[in-house]
Short mmCIF file of C-alpha atoms in Angstrom, two decimals:
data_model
loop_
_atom_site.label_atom_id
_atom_site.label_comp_id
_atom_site.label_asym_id
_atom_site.label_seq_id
_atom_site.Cartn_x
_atom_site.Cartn_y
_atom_site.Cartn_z
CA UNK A 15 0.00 0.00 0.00
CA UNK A 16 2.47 2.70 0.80
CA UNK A 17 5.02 1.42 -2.06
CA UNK A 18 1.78 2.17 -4.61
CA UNK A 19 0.94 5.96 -2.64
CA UNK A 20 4.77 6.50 -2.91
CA UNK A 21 4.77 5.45 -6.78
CA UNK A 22 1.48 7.93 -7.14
CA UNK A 23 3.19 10.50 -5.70
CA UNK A 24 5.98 10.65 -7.36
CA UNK A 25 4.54 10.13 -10.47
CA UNK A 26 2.91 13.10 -10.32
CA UNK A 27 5.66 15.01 -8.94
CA UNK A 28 7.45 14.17 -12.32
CA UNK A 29 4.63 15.12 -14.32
CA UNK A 30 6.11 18.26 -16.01
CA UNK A 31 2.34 19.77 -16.50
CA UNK A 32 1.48 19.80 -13.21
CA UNK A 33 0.36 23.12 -11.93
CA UNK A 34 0.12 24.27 -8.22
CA UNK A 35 -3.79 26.07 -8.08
CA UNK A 36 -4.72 27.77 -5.08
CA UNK A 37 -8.65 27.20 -3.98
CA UNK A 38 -11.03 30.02 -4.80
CA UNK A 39 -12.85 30.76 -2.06
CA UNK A 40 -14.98 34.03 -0.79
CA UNK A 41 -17.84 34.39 1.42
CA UNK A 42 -21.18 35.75 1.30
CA UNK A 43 -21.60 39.63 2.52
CA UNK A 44 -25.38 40.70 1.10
CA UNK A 45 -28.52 38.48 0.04
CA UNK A 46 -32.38 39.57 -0.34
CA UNK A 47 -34.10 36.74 -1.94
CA UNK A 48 -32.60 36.83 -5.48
CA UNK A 49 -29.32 38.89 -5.73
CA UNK A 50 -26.01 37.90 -3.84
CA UNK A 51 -23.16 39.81 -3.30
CA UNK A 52 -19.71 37.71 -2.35
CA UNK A 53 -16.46 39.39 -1.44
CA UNK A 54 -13.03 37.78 -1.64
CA UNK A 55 -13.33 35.99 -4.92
CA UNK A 56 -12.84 37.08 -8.65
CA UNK A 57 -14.59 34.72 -11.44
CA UNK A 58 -16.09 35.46 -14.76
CA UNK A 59 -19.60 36.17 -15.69
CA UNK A 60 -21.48 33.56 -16.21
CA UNK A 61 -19.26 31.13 -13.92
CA UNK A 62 -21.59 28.83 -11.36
CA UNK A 63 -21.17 28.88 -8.02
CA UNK A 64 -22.12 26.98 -4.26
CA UNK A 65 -23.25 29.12 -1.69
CA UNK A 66 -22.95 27.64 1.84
CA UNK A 67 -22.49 24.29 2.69
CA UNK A 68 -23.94 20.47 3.05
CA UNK A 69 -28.19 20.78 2.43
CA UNK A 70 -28.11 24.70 3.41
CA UNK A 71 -26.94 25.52 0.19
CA UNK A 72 -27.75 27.22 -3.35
CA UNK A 73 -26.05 27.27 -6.82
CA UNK A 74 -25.57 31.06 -7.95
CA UNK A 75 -24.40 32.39 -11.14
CA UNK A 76 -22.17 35.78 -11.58
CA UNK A 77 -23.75 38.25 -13.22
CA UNK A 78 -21.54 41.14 -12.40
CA UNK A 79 -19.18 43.36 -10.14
CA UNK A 80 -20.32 46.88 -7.83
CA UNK A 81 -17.72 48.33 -5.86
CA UNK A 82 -15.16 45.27 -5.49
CA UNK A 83 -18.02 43.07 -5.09
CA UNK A 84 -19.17 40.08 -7.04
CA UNK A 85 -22.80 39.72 -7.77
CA UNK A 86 -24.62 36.75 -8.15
CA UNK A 87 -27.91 35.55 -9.01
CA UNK A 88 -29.85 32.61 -7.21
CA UNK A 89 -30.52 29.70 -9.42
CA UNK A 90 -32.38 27.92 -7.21
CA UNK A 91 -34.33 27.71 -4.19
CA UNK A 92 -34.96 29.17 -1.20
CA UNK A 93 -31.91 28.13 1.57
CA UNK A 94 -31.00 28.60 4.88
CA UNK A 95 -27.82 30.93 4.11
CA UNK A 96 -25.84 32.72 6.82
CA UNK A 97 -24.01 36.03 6.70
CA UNK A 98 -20.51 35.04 5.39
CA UNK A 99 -21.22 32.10 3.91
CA UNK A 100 -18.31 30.28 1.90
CA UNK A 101 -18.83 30.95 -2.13
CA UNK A 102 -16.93 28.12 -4.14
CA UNK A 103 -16.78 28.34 -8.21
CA UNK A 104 -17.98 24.98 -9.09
CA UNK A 105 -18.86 25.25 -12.80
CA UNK A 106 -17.01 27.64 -15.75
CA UNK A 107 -19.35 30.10 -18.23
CA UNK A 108 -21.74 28.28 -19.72
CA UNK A 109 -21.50 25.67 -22.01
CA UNK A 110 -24.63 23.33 -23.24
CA UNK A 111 -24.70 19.47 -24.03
CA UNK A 112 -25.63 18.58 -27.58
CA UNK A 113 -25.79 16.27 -29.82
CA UNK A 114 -27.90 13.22 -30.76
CA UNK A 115 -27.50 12.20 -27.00
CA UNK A 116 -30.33 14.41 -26.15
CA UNK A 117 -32.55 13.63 -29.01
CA UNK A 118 -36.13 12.37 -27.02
CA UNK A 119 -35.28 13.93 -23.55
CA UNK A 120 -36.40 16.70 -21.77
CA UNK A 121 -33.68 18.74 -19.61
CA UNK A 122 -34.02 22.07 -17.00
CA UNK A 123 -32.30 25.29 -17.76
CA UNK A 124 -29.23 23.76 -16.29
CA UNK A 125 -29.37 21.08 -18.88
CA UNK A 126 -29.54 18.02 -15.99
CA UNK A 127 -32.66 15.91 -17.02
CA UNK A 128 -36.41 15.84 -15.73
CA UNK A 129 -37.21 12.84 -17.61
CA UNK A 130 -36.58 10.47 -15.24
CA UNK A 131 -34.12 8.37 -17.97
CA UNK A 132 -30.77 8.89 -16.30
CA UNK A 133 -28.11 11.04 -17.45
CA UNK A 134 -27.19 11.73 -20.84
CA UNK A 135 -24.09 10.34 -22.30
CA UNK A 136 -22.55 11.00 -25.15
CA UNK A 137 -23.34 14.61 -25.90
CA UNK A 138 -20.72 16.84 -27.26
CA UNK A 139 -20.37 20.97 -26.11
CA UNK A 140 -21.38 23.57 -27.32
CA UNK A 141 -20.95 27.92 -25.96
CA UNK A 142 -24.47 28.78 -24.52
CA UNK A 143 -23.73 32.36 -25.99
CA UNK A 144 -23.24 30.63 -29.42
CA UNK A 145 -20.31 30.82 -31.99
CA UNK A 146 -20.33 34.94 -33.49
CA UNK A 147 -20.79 34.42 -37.11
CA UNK A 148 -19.98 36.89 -39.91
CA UNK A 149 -23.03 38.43 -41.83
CA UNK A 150 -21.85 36.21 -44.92
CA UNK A 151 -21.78 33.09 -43.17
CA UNK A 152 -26.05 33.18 -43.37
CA UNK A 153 -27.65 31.89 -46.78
CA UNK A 154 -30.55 33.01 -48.00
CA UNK A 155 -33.94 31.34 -47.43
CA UNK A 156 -35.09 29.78 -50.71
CA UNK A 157 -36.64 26.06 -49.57
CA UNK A 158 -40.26 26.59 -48.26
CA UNK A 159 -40.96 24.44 -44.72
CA UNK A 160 -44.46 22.42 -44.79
CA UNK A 161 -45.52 23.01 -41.39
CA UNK A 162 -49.01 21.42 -42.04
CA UNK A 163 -51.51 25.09 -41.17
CA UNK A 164 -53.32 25.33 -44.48
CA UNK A 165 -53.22 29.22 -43.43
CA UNK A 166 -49.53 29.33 -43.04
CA UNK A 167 -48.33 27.01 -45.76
CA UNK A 168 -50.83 29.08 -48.28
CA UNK A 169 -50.63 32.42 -47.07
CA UNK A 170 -47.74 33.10 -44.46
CA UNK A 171 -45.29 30.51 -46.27
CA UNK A 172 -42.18 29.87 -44.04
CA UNK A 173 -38.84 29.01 -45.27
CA UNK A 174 -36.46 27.11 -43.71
CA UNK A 175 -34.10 29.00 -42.11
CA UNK A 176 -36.56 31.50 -41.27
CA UNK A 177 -37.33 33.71 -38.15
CA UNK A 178 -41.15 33.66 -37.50
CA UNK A 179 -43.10 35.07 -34.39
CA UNK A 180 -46.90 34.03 -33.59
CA UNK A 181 -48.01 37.59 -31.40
CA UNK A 182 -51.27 36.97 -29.52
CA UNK A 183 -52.32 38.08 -25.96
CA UNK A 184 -52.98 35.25 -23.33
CA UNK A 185 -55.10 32.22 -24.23
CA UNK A 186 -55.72 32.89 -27.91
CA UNK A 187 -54.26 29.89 -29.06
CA UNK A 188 -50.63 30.00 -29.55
CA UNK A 189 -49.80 26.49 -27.80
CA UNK A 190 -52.33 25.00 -29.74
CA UNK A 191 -51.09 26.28 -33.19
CA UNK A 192 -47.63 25.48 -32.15
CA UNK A 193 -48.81 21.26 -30.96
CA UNK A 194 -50.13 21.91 -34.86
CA UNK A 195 -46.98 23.10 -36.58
CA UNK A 196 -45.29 20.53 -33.82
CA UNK A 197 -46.61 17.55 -35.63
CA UNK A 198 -46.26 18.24 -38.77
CA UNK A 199 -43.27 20.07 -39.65
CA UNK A 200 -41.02 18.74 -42.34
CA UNK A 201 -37.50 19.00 -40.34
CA UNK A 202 -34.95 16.42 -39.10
CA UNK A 203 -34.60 17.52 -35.27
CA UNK A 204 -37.33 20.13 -33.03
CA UNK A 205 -35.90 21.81 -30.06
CA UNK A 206 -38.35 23.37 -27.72
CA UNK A 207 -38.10 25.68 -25.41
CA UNK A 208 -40.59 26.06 -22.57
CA UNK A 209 -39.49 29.35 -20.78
CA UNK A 210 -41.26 30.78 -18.01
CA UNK A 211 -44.65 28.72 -18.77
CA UNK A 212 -46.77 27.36 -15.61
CA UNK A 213 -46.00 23.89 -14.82
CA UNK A 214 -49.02 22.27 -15.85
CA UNK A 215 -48.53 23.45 -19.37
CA UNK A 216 -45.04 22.05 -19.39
CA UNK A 217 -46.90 18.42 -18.92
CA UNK A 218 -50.04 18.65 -21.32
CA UNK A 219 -47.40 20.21 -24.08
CA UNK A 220 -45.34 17.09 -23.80
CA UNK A 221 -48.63 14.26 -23.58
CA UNK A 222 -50.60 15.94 -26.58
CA UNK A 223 -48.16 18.36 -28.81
CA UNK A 224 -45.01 16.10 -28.91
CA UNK A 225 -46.44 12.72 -28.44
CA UNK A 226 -45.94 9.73 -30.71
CA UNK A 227 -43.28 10.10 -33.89
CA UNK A 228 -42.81 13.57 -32.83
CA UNK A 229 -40.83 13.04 -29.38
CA UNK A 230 -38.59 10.97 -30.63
CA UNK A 231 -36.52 13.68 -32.68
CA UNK A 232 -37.24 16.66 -30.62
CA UNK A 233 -35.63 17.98 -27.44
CA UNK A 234 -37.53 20.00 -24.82
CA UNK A 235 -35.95 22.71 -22.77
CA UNK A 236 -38.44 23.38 -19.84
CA UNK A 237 -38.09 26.07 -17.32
CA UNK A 238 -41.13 26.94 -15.49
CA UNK A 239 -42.57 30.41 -14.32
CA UNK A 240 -41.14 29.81 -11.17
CA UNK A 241 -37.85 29.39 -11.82
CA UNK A 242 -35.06 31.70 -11.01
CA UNK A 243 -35.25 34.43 -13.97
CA UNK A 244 -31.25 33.76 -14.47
CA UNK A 245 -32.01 29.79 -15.05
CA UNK A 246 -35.01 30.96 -17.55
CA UNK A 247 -32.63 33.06 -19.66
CA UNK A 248 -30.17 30.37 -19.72
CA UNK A 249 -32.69 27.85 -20.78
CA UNK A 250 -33.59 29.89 -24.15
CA UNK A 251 -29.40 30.25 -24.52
CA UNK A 252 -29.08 26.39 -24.46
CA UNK A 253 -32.42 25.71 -26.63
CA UNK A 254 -30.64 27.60 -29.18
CA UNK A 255 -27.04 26.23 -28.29
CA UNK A 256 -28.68 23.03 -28.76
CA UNK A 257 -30.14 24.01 -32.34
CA UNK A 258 -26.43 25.29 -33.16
CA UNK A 259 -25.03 22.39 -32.76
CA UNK A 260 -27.26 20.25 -34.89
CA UNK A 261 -27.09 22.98 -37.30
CA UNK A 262 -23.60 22.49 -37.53
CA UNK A 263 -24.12 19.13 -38.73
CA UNK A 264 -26.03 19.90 -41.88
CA UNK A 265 -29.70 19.03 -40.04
CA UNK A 266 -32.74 21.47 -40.75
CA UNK A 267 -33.55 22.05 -37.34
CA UNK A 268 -37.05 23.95 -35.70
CA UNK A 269 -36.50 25.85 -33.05
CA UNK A 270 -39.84 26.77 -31.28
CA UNK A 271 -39.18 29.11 -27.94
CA UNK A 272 -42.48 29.68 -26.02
CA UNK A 273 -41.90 32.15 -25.13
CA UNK A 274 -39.78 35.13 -26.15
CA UNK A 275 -41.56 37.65 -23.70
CA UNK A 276 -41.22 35.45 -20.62
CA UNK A 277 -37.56 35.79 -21.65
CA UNK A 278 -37.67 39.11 -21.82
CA UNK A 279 -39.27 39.28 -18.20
CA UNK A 280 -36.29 37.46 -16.87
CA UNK A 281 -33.91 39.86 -18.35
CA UNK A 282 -36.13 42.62 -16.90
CA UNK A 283 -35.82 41.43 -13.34
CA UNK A 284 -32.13 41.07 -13.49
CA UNK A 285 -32.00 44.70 -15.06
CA UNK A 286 -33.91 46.13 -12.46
CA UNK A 287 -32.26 43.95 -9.31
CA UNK A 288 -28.70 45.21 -10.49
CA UNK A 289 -29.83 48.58 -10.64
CA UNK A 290 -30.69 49.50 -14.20
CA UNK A 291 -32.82 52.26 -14.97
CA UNK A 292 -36.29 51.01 -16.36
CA UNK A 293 -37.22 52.74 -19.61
CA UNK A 294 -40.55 51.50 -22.35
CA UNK A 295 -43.15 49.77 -19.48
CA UNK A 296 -40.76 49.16 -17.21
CA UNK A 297 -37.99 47.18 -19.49
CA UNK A 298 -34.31 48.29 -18.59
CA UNK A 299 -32.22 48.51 -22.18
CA UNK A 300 -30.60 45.51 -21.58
CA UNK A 301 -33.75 43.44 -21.60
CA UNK A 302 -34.78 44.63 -24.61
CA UNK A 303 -31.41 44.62 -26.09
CA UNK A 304 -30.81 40.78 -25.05
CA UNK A 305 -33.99 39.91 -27.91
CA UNK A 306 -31.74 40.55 -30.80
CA UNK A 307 -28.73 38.74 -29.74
CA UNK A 308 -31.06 35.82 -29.10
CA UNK A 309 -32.83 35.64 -32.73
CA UNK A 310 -29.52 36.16 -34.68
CA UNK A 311 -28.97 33.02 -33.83
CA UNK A 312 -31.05 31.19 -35.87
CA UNK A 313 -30.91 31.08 -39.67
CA UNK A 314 -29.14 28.98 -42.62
CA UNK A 315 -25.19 28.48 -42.43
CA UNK A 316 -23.57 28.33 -45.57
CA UNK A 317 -20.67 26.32 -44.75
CA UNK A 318 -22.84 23.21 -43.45
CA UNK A 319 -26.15 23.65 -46.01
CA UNK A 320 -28.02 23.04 -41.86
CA UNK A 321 -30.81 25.61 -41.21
CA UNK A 322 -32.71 26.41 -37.62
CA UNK A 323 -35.93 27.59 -38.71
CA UNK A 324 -37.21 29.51 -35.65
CA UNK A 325 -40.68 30.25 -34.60
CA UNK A 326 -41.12 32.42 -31.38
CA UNK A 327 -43.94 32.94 -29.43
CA UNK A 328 -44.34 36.85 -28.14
CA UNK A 329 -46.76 37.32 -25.86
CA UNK A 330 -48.95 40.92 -26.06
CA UNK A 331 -49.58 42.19 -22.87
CA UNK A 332 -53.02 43.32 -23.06
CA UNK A 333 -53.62 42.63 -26.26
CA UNK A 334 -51.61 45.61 -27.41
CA UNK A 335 -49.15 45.39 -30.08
CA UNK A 336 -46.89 48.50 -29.14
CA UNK A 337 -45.72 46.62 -26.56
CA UNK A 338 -41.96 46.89 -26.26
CA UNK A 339 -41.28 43.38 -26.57
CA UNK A 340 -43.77 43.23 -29.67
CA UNK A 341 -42.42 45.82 -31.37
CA UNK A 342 -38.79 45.26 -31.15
CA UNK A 343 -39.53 41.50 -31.74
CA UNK A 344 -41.33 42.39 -35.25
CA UNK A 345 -38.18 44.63 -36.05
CA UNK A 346 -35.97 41.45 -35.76
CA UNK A 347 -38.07 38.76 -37.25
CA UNK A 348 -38.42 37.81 -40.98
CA UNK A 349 -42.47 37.74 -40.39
CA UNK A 350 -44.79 37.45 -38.04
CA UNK A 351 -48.24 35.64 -37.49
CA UNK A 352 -50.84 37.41 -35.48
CA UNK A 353 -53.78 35.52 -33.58
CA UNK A 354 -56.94 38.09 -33.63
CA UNK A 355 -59.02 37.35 -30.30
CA UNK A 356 -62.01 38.38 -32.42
CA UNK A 357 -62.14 35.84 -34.49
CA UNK A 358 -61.13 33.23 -31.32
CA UNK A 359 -64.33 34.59 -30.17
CA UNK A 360 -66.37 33.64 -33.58
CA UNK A 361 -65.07 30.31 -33.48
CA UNK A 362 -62.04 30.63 -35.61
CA UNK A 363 -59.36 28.19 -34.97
CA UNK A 364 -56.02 28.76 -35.89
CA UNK A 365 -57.77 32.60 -35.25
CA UNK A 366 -54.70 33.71 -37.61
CA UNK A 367 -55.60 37.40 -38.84
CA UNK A 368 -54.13 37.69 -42.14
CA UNK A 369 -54.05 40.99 -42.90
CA UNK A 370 -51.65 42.70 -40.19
CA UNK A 371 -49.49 39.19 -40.50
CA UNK A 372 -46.62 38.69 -42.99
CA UNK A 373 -43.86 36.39 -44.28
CA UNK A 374 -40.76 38.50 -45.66
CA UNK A 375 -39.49 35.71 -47.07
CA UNK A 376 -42.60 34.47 -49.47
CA UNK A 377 -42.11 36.01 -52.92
CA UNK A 378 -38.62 34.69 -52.61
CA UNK A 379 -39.89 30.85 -51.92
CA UNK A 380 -43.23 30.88 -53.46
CA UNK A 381 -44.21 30.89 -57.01
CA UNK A 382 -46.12 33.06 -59.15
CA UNK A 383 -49.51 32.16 -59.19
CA UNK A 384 -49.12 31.12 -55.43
CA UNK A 385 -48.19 34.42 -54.68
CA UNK A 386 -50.92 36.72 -57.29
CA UNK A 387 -53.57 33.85 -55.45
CA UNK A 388 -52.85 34.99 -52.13
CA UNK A 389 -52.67 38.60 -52.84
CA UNK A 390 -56.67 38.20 -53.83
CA UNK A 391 -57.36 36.37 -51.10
CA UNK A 392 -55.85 39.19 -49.08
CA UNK A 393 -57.59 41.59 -50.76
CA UNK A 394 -60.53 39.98 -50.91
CA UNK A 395 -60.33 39.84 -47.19
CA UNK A 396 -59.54 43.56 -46.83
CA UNK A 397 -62.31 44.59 -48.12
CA UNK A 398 -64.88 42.84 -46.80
CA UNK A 399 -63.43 43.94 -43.30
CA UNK A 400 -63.43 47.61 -44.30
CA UNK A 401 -66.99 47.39 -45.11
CA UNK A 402 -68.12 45.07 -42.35
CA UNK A 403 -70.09 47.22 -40.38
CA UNK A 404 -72.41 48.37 -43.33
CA UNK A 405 -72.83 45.09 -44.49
CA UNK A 406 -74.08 43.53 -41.09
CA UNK A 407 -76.38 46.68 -40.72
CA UNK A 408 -77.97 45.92 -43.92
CA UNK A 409 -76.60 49.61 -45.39
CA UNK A 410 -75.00 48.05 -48.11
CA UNK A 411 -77.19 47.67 -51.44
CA UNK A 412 -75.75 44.87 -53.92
CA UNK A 413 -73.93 46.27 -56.91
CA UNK A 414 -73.15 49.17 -55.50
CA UNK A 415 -69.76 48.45 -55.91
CA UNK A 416 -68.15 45.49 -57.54
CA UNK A 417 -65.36 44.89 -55.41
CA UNK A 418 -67.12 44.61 -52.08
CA UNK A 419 -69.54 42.43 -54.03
CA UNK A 420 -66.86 39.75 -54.80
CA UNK A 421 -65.71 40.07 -51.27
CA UNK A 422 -68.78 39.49 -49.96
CA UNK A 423 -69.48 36.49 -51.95
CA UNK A 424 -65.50 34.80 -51.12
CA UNK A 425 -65.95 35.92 -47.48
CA UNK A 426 -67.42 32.26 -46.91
CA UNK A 427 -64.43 30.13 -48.67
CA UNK A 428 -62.03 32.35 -47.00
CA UNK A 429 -62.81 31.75 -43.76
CA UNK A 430 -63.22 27.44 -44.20
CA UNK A 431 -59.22 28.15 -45.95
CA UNK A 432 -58.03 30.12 -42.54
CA UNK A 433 -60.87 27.15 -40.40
CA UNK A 434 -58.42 23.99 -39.30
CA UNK A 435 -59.06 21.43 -36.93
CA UNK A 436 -56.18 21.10 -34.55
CA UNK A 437 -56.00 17.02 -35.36
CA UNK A 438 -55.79 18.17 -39.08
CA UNK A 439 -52.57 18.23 -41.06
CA UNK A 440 -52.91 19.94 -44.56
CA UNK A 441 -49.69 19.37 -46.63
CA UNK A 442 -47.94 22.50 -48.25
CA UNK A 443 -49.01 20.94 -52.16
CA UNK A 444 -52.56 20.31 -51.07
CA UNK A 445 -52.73 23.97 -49.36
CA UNK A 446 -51.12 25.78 -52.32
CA UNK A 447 -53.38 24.08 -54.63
CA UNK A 448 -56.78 24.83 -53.11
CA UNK A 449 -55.51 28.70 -52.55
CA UNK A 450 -54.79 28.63 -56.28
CA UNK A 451 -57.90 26.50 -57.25
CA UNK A 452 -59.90 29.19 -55.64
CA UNK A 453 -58.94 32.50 -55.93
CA UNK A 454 -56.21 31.99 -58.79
CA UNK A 455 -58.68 32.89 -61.46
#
């Protein structure tokens, strides 16, 4: 026994890489609920840390410096933390786990799994922040995406590599048009991202939206509402690390984040605990300037041929779309799809209102008589809503003017195109060639 201890040890006394580290170590001076500060220790942003010790104790992450101070956010819990607590780095800035390792399970912000199937093995690494890419390293977006919405495919038509948002206020729909697009988008891996929804939701999405063929190429990313707002941001950074990396391998991934303003609310809190003035409803800049760095990310690489086609959820706080995260949200995107709550109210399902939505990408992907089809549908539909009110009050006499006449009599096959059952999948061929069937005359 001591002959082997005294081989060890010298062994690695020889070992000409070997280099004496001194323990970082610093203890805990302020805490009040959600922001730490620690003094004696100097680590990174982003770098993990324990506060305290045995079960009284909390992972942190640092999320800045004040006055010779480091500041760290609570990832977890409520614990039973004492003034001067020891603060140990246990973890460098972030990195996710990707890969085909992860392809069927669902993981935390932290990327340790909920799934109850053990760890994951396998996975390679890949920067939560992402890999800064030059403007020339994105490719255009020329391949449509059959996401299987007879309104999208016809109307709204995405492209892969494109960045799509579906803007609704609360309980319009949007989970149920994203189970939709879920099950029957054309793309070799999904990644979604469950940020800051309520727990309950987390469950149904994964028994009824990514049930059956579906789960077994998609990962989920959940972080619940009540999650620390640090661990929320950092599980949309490693839904879209772990889109990167597939990416990277030539796959046409989906992203699908549900949802970008709950993300946004997690950068606000931070903004505000460290300080930040808050500007446009109570956002500090750096929440609202965190959105773009987040949707650059997705897109087509050139080097690989791999696309992340990303659709976003952005939720409209009281219905209103000025809302800062709206606004700077439609600014980014290459379209966006918004859900009307008056026509949820008539019974409309997907309640997609065409005329304020848009895909920036469609005349570029689409062909010519798909495109001159859905310009009279649009127009079609445009005026019949201008003139609604005088038609329902019977002020309206027929022939009076043409064009309201012919939107009057398409109003009814325009509304059964945007009507879809939520167990329906209509193919992008079958929706392009009713649209043209119809209203390419």
């Amino acid at each position: 026994m001591l002959n082997r201890f005294t081989a060890d040890y010298l062994e690695t006394l020889g070992n000409a890489d070997f280099v004496a580290a001194p323990r970082v170590s610093g203890r805990l001076a302020s805490f009040d609920g959600l922001l730490m500060e620690a003094v004696g220790l100097t680590l990174p942003v982003g770098t993990v840390c324990k506060v305290g010790e045995g079960s009284a104790s909390v992972e942190a992450e640092v999320i800045g410096f004040r006055n010779g101070r480091t500041l760290m956010m609570n990832l977890g819990g409520p614990a039973a933390l004492l003034p001067r607590a020891p603060v140990k780095p246990i973890g460098p800035p972030g990195e996710a786990e990707v890969g085909a390792a992860l392809l069927g399970r669902v993981v935390d912000g932290a990327g340790k799994p909920i799934d109850g199937l053990g760890p994951i093995r396998g996975a390679g690494r890949w920067p939560l922040a992402g890999k800064l890419q030059s403007p020339l390293d994105r490719g255009r977006v020329l391949q449509p995406m059959d996401v299987g919405v007879r309104a999208i495919n016809g109307l709204l038509t995405i492209g892969q590599g494109q960045r799509v948002g579906i803007m609704a206020g609360s309980g319009v729909g949007k989970s149920v048009l994203l189970g939709m697009i879920v099950r029957a988008a054309q793309a070799d891996v999904i990644v979604i991202g469950l940020i800051g929804e309520r727990s309950r939701e987390v469950a149904d999405f994964l028994e009824t939206k990514v049930a059956g063929a579906a789960r077994a190429r998609s990962i989920v990313v959940a972080v619940p509402a009540n999650h620390s707002p640090v661990l929320r941001i950092r599980g949309a950074l490693r839904a879209t690390a772990i889109a990167e990396g597939f990416r990277d391998e030539g796959k046409k991934v989906l992203l699908i984040m549900d949802s970008l303003t709950r993300v946004a609310h997690a950068g606000r809190e931070i903004g505000l605990a460290l300080g930040e003035p808050a500007s446009a409803r109570g956002y500090p800049p750096s929440a609202i300037a965190m959105l773009p760095n987040l949707i650059e990310r997705a897109g087509v690489d050139v080097h690989t041929g791999g696309s992340i086609t990303a659709i976003y959820t952005v939720l409209a706080d009281g219905d209103d779309g000025n809302d800062p995260v709206v606004d700077s949200a439609r600014s980014i995107l290459d379209g966006h799809i918004v859900l009307s709550r008056q026509l949820a109210e008539r019974g409309v399902y997907p309640a997609i209102d065409i005329g304020p939505s848009v895909s920036r990408v469609m005349t570029d992907i689409a062909d010519a008589p798909h495109v001159r089809a859905a310009r009279v549908l649009r127009r079609n539909l445009a005026t019949y809503e201008e003139n609604r009110d005088l038609v329902l009050m019977g002020a309206y006499r027929a022939g009076a003017d043409p064009a309201i006449d012919n939107a009057i009599a398409c109003h009814g096959a325009i509304m059964e195109y945007i009507r879809q059952d939520s167990d329906e999948k209509v193919s992008l061929g079958d929706a392009v060639a009713e649209l043209v069937g119809v209203f390419g005359g």
